[in-house]
């Protein structure tokens, strides 16, 4: 790992921007209030800024604006209701049930609404006792809302001054993650690769990229100025995003049979040379990402033309001396890798030029996709909420868990003699998540982070007496807390605890020892409640949902395959439809991978059929990759004279994918017969291959290379090989699913 590049990436990321924005938004008014001696009375103002700002997730401007307005009004209402009724205990229990259920269940409307629900619950928790507002309920709620309005004004100003900054940060991060994906790919070319480890890294990286792509699609295609009233900068940003999607597909479709590759060429240096060059290309992509984030032009770190030429010369020399009619197919495979490297190289050179935002780069720009087809859809109809009022809904189960957790936490806080009992409820709210694996991870990180934060705070207060130094440390802790909140919860929990302790020290230094004790006790109690609730109260285990993800992946791959394969039967290829189905297949694959990764963190007793599911995730990944490889040829080549042979193969593969889908749906009558059927042989290709081998044997490589059949054979052999691989993979999937007894979903 290049730590300097990672540091640069973090410095120019939207995570740090968010941390700085929230910290300054809270600290600047706090300093003003402190100057006039009213900070104690106005403490709800910076709290409102921090909490309302917490709902500001990346997305289109109008959605961010609307969510902030809704959050301000919702939190104001919750603060008033809770504050006025908090002295009536049975009403608090009623509020816990109503607020706990409603604000957890609104997660059905997506992450943005879910964040508003979470913050509303936190506001409820903060106002359960009178530590914040005393008897001045309306005044405190109004001050809290004013803090939220202040953040809203700050957001509007920054959006006006830097309209493309968030897009640049997300796009730069996308390229950085894309570079990591390619560096993982390079690992397949070095000696003795660990295929399982590389595969796990690949699917993890694809999950990250899927989330980035979804955010970028929503922002780019929902921003009117980019889609219809585009400036040169917005056009270049859109082009770079579309190029990144194509580059992602190119990396995916470079899937090879690496076992055969190493068997054929491990004794040479060519694979290591290719691996080194791919590592260089990944560095270039990361460099492009850093340049986009920072706003400065990128410059190539390596002479890519010279490096590629070196790879090409090595291939041609080895081909000239070692290729025979027996190993010709291995060299065809190596040639395809070289062609792929050339394509990626040209794309990277183009992207380097794009970071200059030169007008020539976007000349002739035209958005050749239907934007609406690529925007993540999110409905807000009340029917969706009503449909989830069932124990079959994972969202409803989560809402029940949160509500029961809050009820237990509140009861314990009444009997536990600690001064900040609401911290127990706060811990429960932030730790409990719909997935057990995330709750478990957050539990460990929360407890560990709190202990480290308390120890660090105690040490700092013991060693440092200078108020200015402590204030600077507190600000740095705040920035780190809100910067790492979504990327490393342990760091976030540590720094949140640290800045909370330091802020209490400034406000009430006499009570700091009690605060340290309360923080540890309340966090441990809240974490224990959250763990027990997530384990035993209506848990939703991932194995009960994985069949649906398998079904989605099979259906998405089948549609993707059908539209790509149709080109080889003589039909026209709709590029817009191809890109949309490619997006759906990649999303389905990433969702399946993500689901499986969560299963790994669950209790052993809930990890059913893990070996088979792991095999299916691997085959699904390869299937999508092989279809993506096939789509590359479908967009550039046309061999209509082979359409009859290809049509027979396509029908067979389609039947195989359908048979796999039938198994997961409990209909497996003819799956055993289909799994035993072999793919029909392409006799025309067999004849062409035999002819080519004969030419090489009789004429030698140099003269045989001048044959017009050479290019056609290379393409057709690869295309036919992809059909065979797709068929083999789908048969493997049928056999894997036959071993798994489908659970009802």
XYZ file of C-alpha atoms in Angstrom:
745
model
C 0.000 0.000 0.000
C 1.244 3.467 -0.910
C 0.552 5.329 2.340
C 1.404 8.722 0.867
C -1.225 8.284 -1.848
C -3.746 7.046 0.728
C -3.062 10.163 2.808
C -3.476 12.424 -0.233
C -6.715 10.646 -1.110
C -8.080 11.192 2.403
C -7.028 14.850 2.502
C -8.957 15.635 -0.701
C -11.895 13.294 0.010
C -15.502 14.237 0.770
C -15.113 12.440 4.108
C -12.613 15.030 5.368
C -14.646 17.849 3.801
C -17.663 16.624 5.757
C -15.634 16.453 8.976
C -14.248 19.970 8.537
C -17.642 21.376 7.517
C -19.445 19.912 10.543
C -16.661 20.852 12.961
C -16.381 24.470 11.823
C -20.158 24.713 11.627
C -20.384 23.739 15.301
C -17.237 25.394 16.679
C -17.516 28.867 15.110
C -20.887 29.734 16.727
C -19.716 28.076 19.952
C -16.718 30.431 20.101
C -18.995 33.399 19.530
C -21.354 32.248 22.292
C -18.391 31.642 24.612
C -17.127 35.158 23.905
C -20.432 36.572 25.122
C -20.650 34.123 28.030
C -23.797 32.347 26.856
C -22.436 29.021 25.562
C -24.016 27.078 28.441
C -27.457 28.417 27.541
C -26.936 27.948 23.787
C -25.343 24.471 23.803
C -28.289 23.123 21.766
C -27.179 25.269 18.807
C -23.926 23.406 17.945
C -25.682 20.116 18.798
C -28.357 20.980 16.209
C -25.655 21.794 13.675
C -23.924 18.443 14.199
C -27.059 16.305 14.216
C -28.850 17.979 11.291
C -25.569 18.007 9.364
C -25.388 14.254 9.948
C -28.327 13.776 7.547
C -26.434 15.466 4.709
C -25.435 12.387 2.717
C -23.855 12.655 -0.768
C -26.431 13.044 -3.521
C -28.080 15.516 -5.895
C -28.362 19.082 -4.619
C -32.176 19.135 -4.455
C -32.348 15.895 -2.455
C -29.741 17.091 0.026
C -31.571 20.412 0.389
C -34.970 18.775 0.903
C -33.654 16.226 3.410
C -32.085 18.996 5.516
C -35.357 20.964 5.587
C -37.351 17.853 6.559
C -34.783 16.956 9.227
C -34.970 20.437 10.793
C -38.773 20.374 11.107
C -38.902 16.724 12.216
C -36.252 17.133 14.900
C -37.868 20.354 16.172
C -41.209 18.550 16.543
C -39.596 15.547 18.271
C -37.677 17.819 20.677
C -40.864 19.684 21.634
C -42.996 16.555 22.087
C -40.325 14.763 24.117
C -39.429 17.804 26.212
C -42.970 18.655 27.254
C -43.924 15.059 28.113
C -40.700 13.687 29.600
C -41.858 13.924 33.224
C -44.637 11.388 32.590
C -42.925 7.992 32.554
C -45.693 5.969 30.920
C -45.822 8.568 28.095
C -42.091 8.113 27.568
C -42.677 4.382 27.169
C -45.383 5.160 24.619
C -43.041 7.561 22.794
C -40.318 4.934 22.684
C -42.726 2.529 21.001
C -44.083 5.080 18.506
C -40.805 6.844 17.698
C -38.726 3.661 17.854
C -40.990 1.852 15.393
C -41.656 4.750 13.019
C -38.170 6.263 12.773
C -36.591 2.831 12.319
C -39.180 1.655 9.805
C -38.739 4.696 7.522
C -35.493 3.037 6.445
C -37.616 1.327 3.759
C -37.335 4.612 1.838
C -33.563 4.436 1.484
C -30.425 5.664 3.238
C -31.291 9.360 3.094
C -34.637 8.971 4.895
C -33.082 6.392 7.211
C -30.488 8.959 8.323
C -33.297 11.430 9.141
C -35.000 8.716 11.191
C -31.756 7.931 13.036
C -31.090 11.595 13.878
C -34.707 12.025 15.018
C -34.243 9.104 17.422
C -31.036 10.697 18.725
C -32.908 13.972 19.322
C -35.557 11.992 21.204
C -32.850 10.339 23.326
C -31.138 13.656 24.092
C -34.428 15.164 25.291
C -35.655 12.277 27.471
C -34.185 13.859 30.598
C -33.707 17.523 31.439
C -29.907 17.702 31.125
C -30.222 19.712 27.907
C -33.150 22.103 28.266
C -34.415 22.025 31.839
C -37.863 23.606 31.794
C -37.145 25.782 28.709
C -38.338 23.146 26.240
C -39.569 25.334 23.383
C -36.612 27.701 23.667
C -34.108 24.828 23.543
C -35.921 23.170 20.618
C -35.887 26.485 18.748
C -32.161 26.937 19.430
C -31.549 23.374 18.233
C -33.508 24.108 15.022
C -31.541 27.351 14.597
C -28.342 25.286 14.670
C -29.795 23.119 11.912
C -30.773 26.216 9.908
C -27.222 27.527 10.307
C -25.887 24.294 8.789
C -28.460 24.604 5.981
C -27.222 28.128 5.171
C -23.628 26.864 5.222
C -24.592 24.061 2.838
C -26.298 26.475 0.415
C -23.288 28.831 0.384
C -20.775 26.027 -0.250
C -22.996 24.518 -2.939
C -23.098 27.879 -4.712
C -19.341 28.440 -4.433
C -18.268 24.853 -5.242
C -21.065 23.237 -7.294
C -18.876 20.420 -8.690
C -16.694 19.731 -5.652
C -18.678 16.753 -4.335
C -18.822 15.187 -7.803
C -15.051 15.575 -8.182
C -14.441 14.025 -4.767
C -16.714 11.039 -5.413
C -15.417 10.570 -8.961
C -11.812 10.745 -7.752
C -12.570 8.179 -5.062
C -14.190 5.989 -7.726
C -10.990 5.999 -9.798
C -8.873 5.309 -6.714
C -11.000 2.239 -5.914
C -10.886 1.223 -9.583
C -7.082 1.363 -9.388
C -7.198 -0.949 -6.357
C -9.354 -3.398 -8.327
C -6.801 -3.477 -11.126
C -3.914 -3.943 -8.663
C -5.754 -6.983 -7.252
C -6.101 -8.246 -10.816
C -2.341 -7.929 -11.260
C -1.902 -10.503 -8.490
C -3.192 -13.229 -10.824
C -0.121 -12.810 -13.047
C 2.612 -13.277 -10.448
C 3.955 -16.643 -9.346
C 1.843 -18.886 -7.073
C -1.259 -16.684 -6.789
C -3.672 -17.372 -3.930
C -6.843 -17.589 -6.030
C -9.275 -17.646 -3.087
C -7.738 -14.599 -1.422
C -7.592 -12.665 -4.690
C -11.199 -13.560 -5.462
C -12.413 -12.409 -2.021
C -10.559 -9.126 -2.476
C -12.083 -8.724 -5.944
C -15.680 -9.144 -4.793
C -15.116 -6.840 -1.791
C -13.742 -4.179 -4.115
C -16.664 -4.594 -6.492
C -19.112 -3.984 -3.644
C -17.326 -0.699 -2.861
C -17.363 0.316 -6.528
C -21.048 -0.520 -6.859
C -21.878 1.905 -4.016
C -19.700 4.601 -5.599
C -21.343 4.113 -8.993
C -24.832 4.364 -7.486
C -23.972 7.671 -5.762
C -22.368 9.095 -8.883
C -25.206 8.006 -11.177
C -27.743 9.686 -8.925
C -25.779 12.933 -8.680
C -24.695 13.183 -12.330
C -27.927 12.134 -14.011
C -30.158 14.054 -11.585
C -28.219 17.304 -11.907
C -29.950 19.323 -14.614
C -26.934 21.536 -15.237
C -24.852 18.471 -16.166
C -27.393 16.617 -18.285
C -29.031 19.496 -20.190
C -27.269 22.799 -19.450
C -23.754 21.384 -19.439
C -20.605 23.486 -19.123
C -17.220 22.243 -20.315
C -16.293 21.112 -16.805
C -19.571 19.221 -16.289
C -19.216 17.565 -19.718
C -15.698 16.385 -18.892
C -16.833 15.046 -15.500
C -19.662 13.127 -17.165
C -17.288 11.739 -19.799
C -14.804 10.638 -17.139
C -17.569 8.863 -15.225
C -18.791 7.039 -18.338
C -15.179 6.124 -19.166
C -14.733 4.780 -15.638
C -17.750 2.491 -16.122
C -16.309 1.221 -19.405
C -12.918 0.769 -17.756
C -14.557 -1.164 -14.920
C -16.204 -3.461 -17.455
C -12.904 -3.878 -19.282
C -11.219 -4.958 -16.039
C -14.070 -7.365 -15.324
C -14.070 -8.893 -18.799
C -10.337 -9.582 -18.738
C -11.130 -12.752 -16.789
C -8.969 -15.662 -17.951
C -8.355 -19.272 -17.039
C -5.378 -18.357 -14.879
C -4.569 -21.956 -14.006
C -4.032 -22.778 -17.691
C -2.195 -19.503 -18.153
C 0.352 -20.355 -15.446
C 0.658 -23.932 -16.687
C 1.554 -22.671 -20.165
C 3.775 -19.684 -19.317
C 5.079 -19.953 -15.762
C 8.486 -20.998 -17.057
C 8.777 -17.684 -18.948
C 8.995 -14.099 -17.702
C 6.043 -12.829 -19.730
C 3.372 -13.225 -17.019
C 5.491 -11.420 -14.428
C 6.111 -8.680 -17.005
C 2.372 -8.376 -17.646
C 1.679 -8.328 -13.882
C 4.202 -5.526 -13.330
C 2.701 -3.500 -16.164
C -0.831 -3.985 -14.805
C 0.429 -2.728 -11.418
C 1.756 0.371 -13.203
C -1.611 0.883 -14.873
C -3.362 0.633 -11.492
C -1.002 3.325 -10.122
C -1.905 5.555 -13.066
C -5.634 5.152 -12.385
C -5.108 6.012 -8.702
C -3.102 9.056 -9.772
C -5.974 10.162 -12.001
C -8.347 9.758 -9.031
C -6.158 11.950 -6.809
C -5.965 14.589 -9.543
C -9.745 14.680 -9.986
C -10.278 15.013 -6.224
C -7.740 17.798 -5.847
C -8.710 19.628 -9.040
C -5.191 19.598 -10.505
C -4.127 17.934 -13.793
C -2.611 14.477 -13.475
C 0.689 13.434 -15.010
C 1.748 9.935 -15.901
C 4.260 8.411 -13.501
C 5.500 5.950 -16.108
C 6.202 5.895 -19.820
C 3.210 3.735 -20.698
C 3.979 3.515 -24.408
C 7.476 2.202 -23.767
C 6.251 -0.191 -21.070
C 3.500 -1.574 -23.319
C 5.903 -1.945 -26.219
C 8.180 -3.955 -23.939
C 5.306 -6.329 -23.142
C 4.426 -6.593 -26.824
C 8.014 -7.308 -27.848
C 8.297 -10.002 -25.167
C 5.106 -11.623 -26.444
C 6.133 -11.487 -30.101
C 9.613 -12.845 -29.395
C 8.240 -15.746 -27.392
C 5.558 -16.376 -29.998
C 8.127 -16.436 -32.770
C 10.339 -18.987 -31.000
C 7.946 -21.109 -28.957
C 4.527 -21.185 -30.614
C 3.620 -24.424 -32.373
C 0.412 -25.810 -33.791
C -0.049 -27.648 -30.457
C 0.133 -24.619 -28.136
C -1.412 -22.101 -30.542
C -4.552 -21.707 -28.391
C -2.458 -20.667 -25.368
C -0.895 -17.890 -27.418
C -4.322 -16.757 -28.607
C -5.258 -16.346 -24.923
C -2.070 -14.342 -24.300
C -2.781 -12.186 -27.355
C -6.234 -11.315 -25.943
C -4.624 -10.189 -22.678
C -2.224 -7.988 -24.616
C -5.105 -6.471 -26.596
C -6.921 -5.769 -23.328
C -3.827 -4.078 -21.887
C -3.540 -1.904 -24.975
C -7.176 -0.849 -24.639
C -6.772 0.009 -20.934
C -3.566 1.936 -21.721
C -5.308 4.124 -24.305
C -8.190 4.792 -21.922
C -5.786 5.862 -19.169
C -3.931 8.228 -21.515
C -7.266 9.754 -22.502
C -8.242 10.175 -18.836
C -4.946 11.909 -18.044
C -5.796 14.461 -20.733
C -9.328 14.819 -19.369
C -8.043 16.009 -15.952
C -6.859 19.211 -17.641
C -10.514 20.030 -18.457
C -9.388 21.159 -21.880
C -12.308 22.101 -24.136
C -10.967 19.763 -26.845
C -11.495 16.786 -24.542
C -15.261 17.286 -24.465
C -15.574 18.350 -28.099
C -18.384 16.436 -29.744
C -19.757 15.475 -26.332
C -23.133 13.796 -26.487
C -24.830 11.831 -23.736
C -25.635 8.668 -25.663
C -27.518 6.957 -22.858
C -30.999 7.563 -21.505
C -30.263 9.190 -18.161
C -33.530 8.113 -16.523
C -32.680 4.435 -17.059
C -29.511 4.741 -14.986
C -30.830 6.697 -11.994
C -31.454 4.615 -8.846
C -35.213 4.589 -8.313
C -36.682 5.350 -4.895
C -40.435 5.615 -4.313
C -41.896 7.449 -1.317
C -45.494 6.191 -1.419
C -47.081 5.461 2.007
C -48.082 2.040 0.653
C -44.432 0.947 0.893
C -44.438 1.641 4.637
C -47.752 -0.163 5.138
C -46.556 -3.167 3.107
C -43.645 -3.557 5.528
C -45.869 -3.844 8.625
C -45.217 -7.553 8.779
C -42.798 -9.910 10.496
C -41.766 -11.041 7.016
C -40.172 -7.614 6.495
C -36.557 -7.272 7.647
C -37.179 -3.529 8.161
C -40.102 -4.237 10.486
C -38.054 -6.760 12.458
C -35.272 -4.186 12.799
C -37.761 -1.588 14.036
C -39.047 -4.044 16.670
C -35.471 -4.767 17.806
C -34.658 -1.064 18.135
C -37.872 -0.397 20.057
C -37.361 -3.298 22.493
C -33.711 -2.295 22.925
C -34.728 1.292 23.786
C -37.393 0.094 26.244
C -34.894 -2.147 28.066
C -32.226 0.556 27.977
C -34.601 3.169 29.390
C -35.731 0.899 32.220
C -32.109 0.126 33.140
C -31.179 3.832 33.004
C -33.909 4.547 35.597
C -32.346 2.143 38.089
C -28.676 2.631 37.207
C -27.144 5.428 39.241
C -25.217 7.188 36.492
C -25.408 10.818 35.490
C -25.748 10.346 31.759
C -28.198 7.469 31.428
C -29.325 8.685 28.006
C -25.935 7.506 26.692
C -27.216 3.929 27.084
C -30.073 4.675 24.663
C -27.764 6.585 22.360
C -25.427 3.573 22.185
C -28.328 1.244 21.362
C -29.605 3.529 18.577
C -26.262 3.910 16.811
C -25.157 0.270 17.167
C -28.322 -1.647 16.242
C -28.419 -2.163 12.466
C -30.644 -4.386 10.290
C -27.759 -6.801 9.625
C -26.374 -8.827 12.562
C -22.848 -8.674 11.110
C -22.793 -4.863 11.114
C -24.268 -4.709 14.632
C -21.623 -7.170 15.875
C -18.828 -5.193 14.219
C -20.106 -1.876 15.583
C -20.444 -3.361 19.057
C -16.790 -4.331 19.187
C -15.663 -1.046 17.634
C -17.880 1.039 19.913
C -16.634 -0.571 23.121
C -13.012 -0.569 21.957
C -13.226 3.003 20.693
C -14.861 4.223 23.903
C -12.203 2.628 26.118
C -9.369 4.016 23.993
C -11.074 7.436 23.875
C -11.602 7.548 27.639
C -8.002 6.515 28.307
C -6.696 9.080 25.782
C -8.903 11.808 27.282
C -7.746 11.019 30.826
C -4.112 11.032 29.696
C -4.456 14.364 27.849
C -6.208 16.047 30.773
C -3.550 14.710 33.146
C -0.576 15.786 30.985
C -1.823 19.027 29.394
C -3.025 22.032 31.365
C -3.004 24.525 28.499
C -6.612 25.271 27.485
C -5.616 26.358 23.974
C -3.757 23.111 23.298
C -6.730 21.068 24.580
C -9.103 23.091 22.405
C -6.993 22.421 19.301
C -6.889 18.708 20.141
C -10.673 18.733 20.629
C -11.183 20.321 17.192
C -8.877 17.783 15.547
C -10.777 14.990 17.321
C -14.081 16.378 16.017
C -12.772 16.566 12.469
C -11.488 12.987 12.634
C -14.715 11.783 14.275
C -16.994 13.041 11.514
C -14.489 12.208 8.772
C -14.190 8.551 9.812
C -17.820 8.019 10.828
C -18.613 6.136 7.595
C -15.241 4.578 6.831
C -13.840 3.397 10.191
C -16.230 3.303 13.137
C -13.493 2.387 15.639
C -11.559 5.595 14.864
C -14.822 7.567 14.844
C -15.911 6.122 18.209
C -12.501 6.822 19.736
C -12.396 10.444 18.596
C -16.084 11.103 19.408
C -15.436 9.919 22.979
C -12.298 12.057 23.135
C -13.949 15.275 21.970
C -17.029 14.685 24.171
C -14.769 14.340 27.227
C -12.752 17.433 26.307
C -15.916 19.467 25.662
C -17.344 18.411 29.063
C -14.046 19.453 30.613
C -14.459 22.946 29.157
C -18.097 23.197 30.267
C -17.869 21.560 33.691
C -14.323 20.510 34.694
C -15.378 19.559 38.244
C -17.511 16.672 36.946
C -15.014 15.239 34.431
C -14.219 12.103 36.502
C -17.903 11.217 36.667
C -18.196 11.796 32.923
C -15.331 9.373 32.252
C -16.964 6.693 34.401
C -20.430 7.257 32.944
C -19.124 7.052 29.389
C -17.581 3.615 29.957
C -20.466 2.170 31.985
C -23.220 3.474 29.682
C -21.436 2.327 26.531
C -20.806 -1.180 27.864
C -24.415 -1.535 29.068
C -25.817 -0.209 25.782
C -23.547 -2.481 23.749
C -24.549 -5.558 25.762
C -28.240 -4.782 25.264
C -27.690 -4.224 21.527
C -25.824 -7.533 21.173
C -28.461 -9.573 23.007
C -31.312 -7.927 21.089
C -29.637 -8.421 17.687
C -28.934 -12.088 18.489
C -32.236 -13.208 19.994
C -35.052 -10.784 19.099
C -36.472 -11.510 15.638
C -33.018 -11.824 14.040
C -32.769 -11.749 10.258
C -30.007 -14.125 9.209
C -28.421 -13.629 5.828
C -28.940 -17.246 4.743
C -32.710 -16.594 4.727
C -32.219 -13.853 2.130
C -29.441 -15.216 -0.043
C -31.761 -17.211 -2.325
C -33.429 -13.984 -3.411
C -30.027 -12.481 -4.241
C -29.133 -15.644 -6.178
C -32.396 -15.400 -8.094
C -31.731 -11.725 -8.897
C -28.180 -12.504 -10.049
C -29.349 -15.338 -12.325
C -32.129 -13.255 -13.866
C -29.835 -10.263 -14.386
C -27.123 -12.412 -15.976
C -29.650 -14.149 -18.214
C -31.007 -10.838 -19.543
C -27.470 -9.498 -19.960
C -26.388 -12.646 -21.814
C -29.441 -12.703 -24.085
C -28.978 -9.129 -25.320
C -25.219 -9.614 -25.858
C -25.495 -13.028 -27.513
C -28.266 -11.869 -29.852
C -25.672 -9.840 -31.781
C -23.980 -13.067 -32.891
C -27.234 -14.278 -34.444
C -27.390 -11.234 -36.692
C -29.584 -8.941 -34.550
C -28.787 -5.279 -33.900
C -27.263 -4.330 -30.551
C -28.965 -1.568 -28.551
C -26.068 0.099 -26.690
C -28.360 1.839 -24.201
C -30.076 -1.446 -23.334
C -26.695 -3.190 -23.114
C -25.334 -0.643 -20.618
C -28.485 -0.746 -18.526
C -28.447 -4.573 -18.329
C -24.706 -4.514 -17.606
C -25.394 -2.159 -14.696
C -28.148 -4.450 -13.374
C -25.915 -7.537 -13.622
C -23.027 -5.858 -11.797
C -25.337 -4.544 -9.057
C -26.923 -7.991 -8.615
C -23.486 -9.591 -8.440
C -22.278 -7.047 -5.857
C -25.439 -7.475 -3.748
C -24.951 -11.246 -3.713
C -21.278 -10.838 -2.756
C -22.170 -8.373 -0.009
C -24.790 -10.737 1.389
C -22.280 -13.594 1.485
C -19.661 -11.425 3.200
C -22.192 -10.603 5.933
C -22.890 -14.318 6.409
C -19.242 -14.826 7.334
C -19.685 -12.610 10.433
C -22.750 -14.429 11.720
C -22.773 -17.204 14.361
C -21.516 -20.553 13.060
C -24.910 -22.159 13.620
C -26.408 -19.748 11.073
C -23.740 -20.328 8.411
C -25.603 -22.939 6.385
C -24.239 -24.383 3.105
C -21.324 -21.935 3.247
C -19.092 -23.921 0.896
C -21.810 -24.160 -1.757
C -22.766 -20.489 -1.419
C -19.118 -19.474 -1.711
C -18.820 -21.552 -4.868
C -21.950 -19.955 -6.293
C -20.727 -16.414 -5.556
C -17.461 -17.273 -7.340
C -19.227 -18.757 -10.385
C -21.668 -15.840 -10.541
C -18.736 -13.432 -10.562
C -17.081 -15.367 -13.387
C -20.333 -15.607 -15.342
C -20.820 -11.834 -15.296
C -17.160 -11.356 -16.264
C -17.391 -13.752 -19.213
C -20.606 -12.112 -20.468
C -18.890 -8.718 -20.170
C -15.977 -10.099 -22.209
C -18.434 -11.345 -24.834
C -20.083 -7.916 -24.963
C -16.761 -6.342 -25.974
C -16.716 -8.486 -29.136
C -20.458 -7.959 -29.696
C -19.878 -4.184 -29.895
C -17.005 -4.385 -32.409
C -17.313 -7.578 -34.488
C -19.847 -9.245 -36.729
C -19.423 -12.744 -38.125
C -22.881 -13.376 -39.555
C -21.732 -16.499 -41.419
C -21.430 -18.256 -38.045
C -24.874 -17.159 -36.789
C -26.494 -20.595 -37.144
C -23.796 -22.292 -35.048
C -23.894 -19.558 -32.416
C -27.694 -19.612 -32.240
C -27.710 -23.277 -31.243
C -25.163 -22.582 -28.489
C -27.081 -19.542 -27.243
C -30.352 -21.462 -26.914
C -28.576 -24.168 -24.929
C -26.962 -21.668 -22.521
C -30.235 -19.802 -22.051
C -31.931 -23.063 -21.097
C -29.150 -23.741 -18.598
C -29.511 -20.364 -16.862
C -33.294 -20.835 -16.804
C -32.811 -24.290 -15.246
C -30.627 -22.778 -12.492
C -33.339 -20.184 -11.791
C -35.971 -22.934 -11.642
C -33.969 -24.772 -8.967
C -33.802 -21.749 -6.692
C -37.559 -21.331 -7.172
C -38.182 -24.964 -6.228
C -38.881 -26.184 -9.776
C -36.099 -28.596 -10.691
C -37.835 -31.235 -12.805
C -35.530 -31.153 -15.822
C -32.397 -29.585 -14.309
C -30.535 -32.908 -14.050
C -31.003 -33.608 -17.772
C -29.960 -30.094 -18.785
C -26.841 -30.284 -16.590
C -25.732 -33.411 -18.445
C -26.161 -31.879 -21.900
C -22.945 -30.780 -23.580
C -22.698 -27.613 -25.633
C -22.964 -28.307 -29.385
C -19.613 -28.073 -31.142
C -19.036 -25.233 -33.610
C -18.053 -27.352 -36.602
C -17.183 -24.363 -38.803
C -14.711 -23.170 -36.184
C -13.256 -26.669 -35.815
C -12.635 -26.734 -39.556
C -11.071 -23.257 -39.486
C -8.843 -24.215 -36.547
C -7.681 -27.399 -38.250
C -6.896 -25.408 -41.389
C -4.895 -22.851 -39.396
C -2.876 -25.544 -37.582
C -2.105 -27.170 -40.901
C -0.876 -23.835 -42.318
C 1.447 -23.300 -39.335
C 2.765 -26.856 -39.543
C 3.388 -26.752 -43.298
C 4.317 -23.083 -43.918
C 5.820 -22.025 -40.594
C 4.591 -19.204 -38.357
C 6.025 -16.315 -40.384
C 4.271 -17.227 -43.642
C 1.138 -18.529 -41.929
C 0.724 -15.162 -40.176
C -0.062 -13.592 -43.543
C -3.126 -15.769 -43.959
C -6.402 -13.754 -43.937
C -7.909 -16.366 -41.634
C -5.528 -15.454 -38.779
C -7.462 -12.466 -37.342
C -10.830 -14.127 -37.873
C -9.683 -17.303 -36.141
C -8.269 -15.416 -33.169
C -11.568 -13.561 -32.654
C -13.801 -16.547 -33.286
C -11.741 -18.848 -31.089
C -12.058 -16.360 -28.214
C -15.795 -15.810 -28.782
C -16.464 -19.535 -29.022
C -14.317 -20.095 -25.929
C -16.390 -17.555 -24.016
C -19.608 -19.351 -24.984
C -18.063 -22.611 -23.771
C -16.934 -21.024 -20.496
C -20.378 -19.489 -19.926
C -21.969 -22.883 -20.565
C -19.554 -24.629 -18.187
C -20.149 -22.019 -15.487
C -23.951 -22.282 -15.737
C -23.764 -26.088 -15.508
C -21.573 -25.665 -12.411
C -24.202 -23.321 -10.954
C -26.934 -25.903 -11.596
C -24.901 -28.559 -9.772
C -24.158 -26.221 -6.860
C -27.823 -25.248 -6.474
C -28.867 -28.897 -6.606
C -26.813 -29.432 -3.453
C -28.595 -26.585 -1.667
C -32.105 -27.127 -0.440
C -33.779 -23.805 -1.307
C -35.085 -21.983 1.729
C -38.428 -20.257 1.329
C -38.006 -16.525 0.929
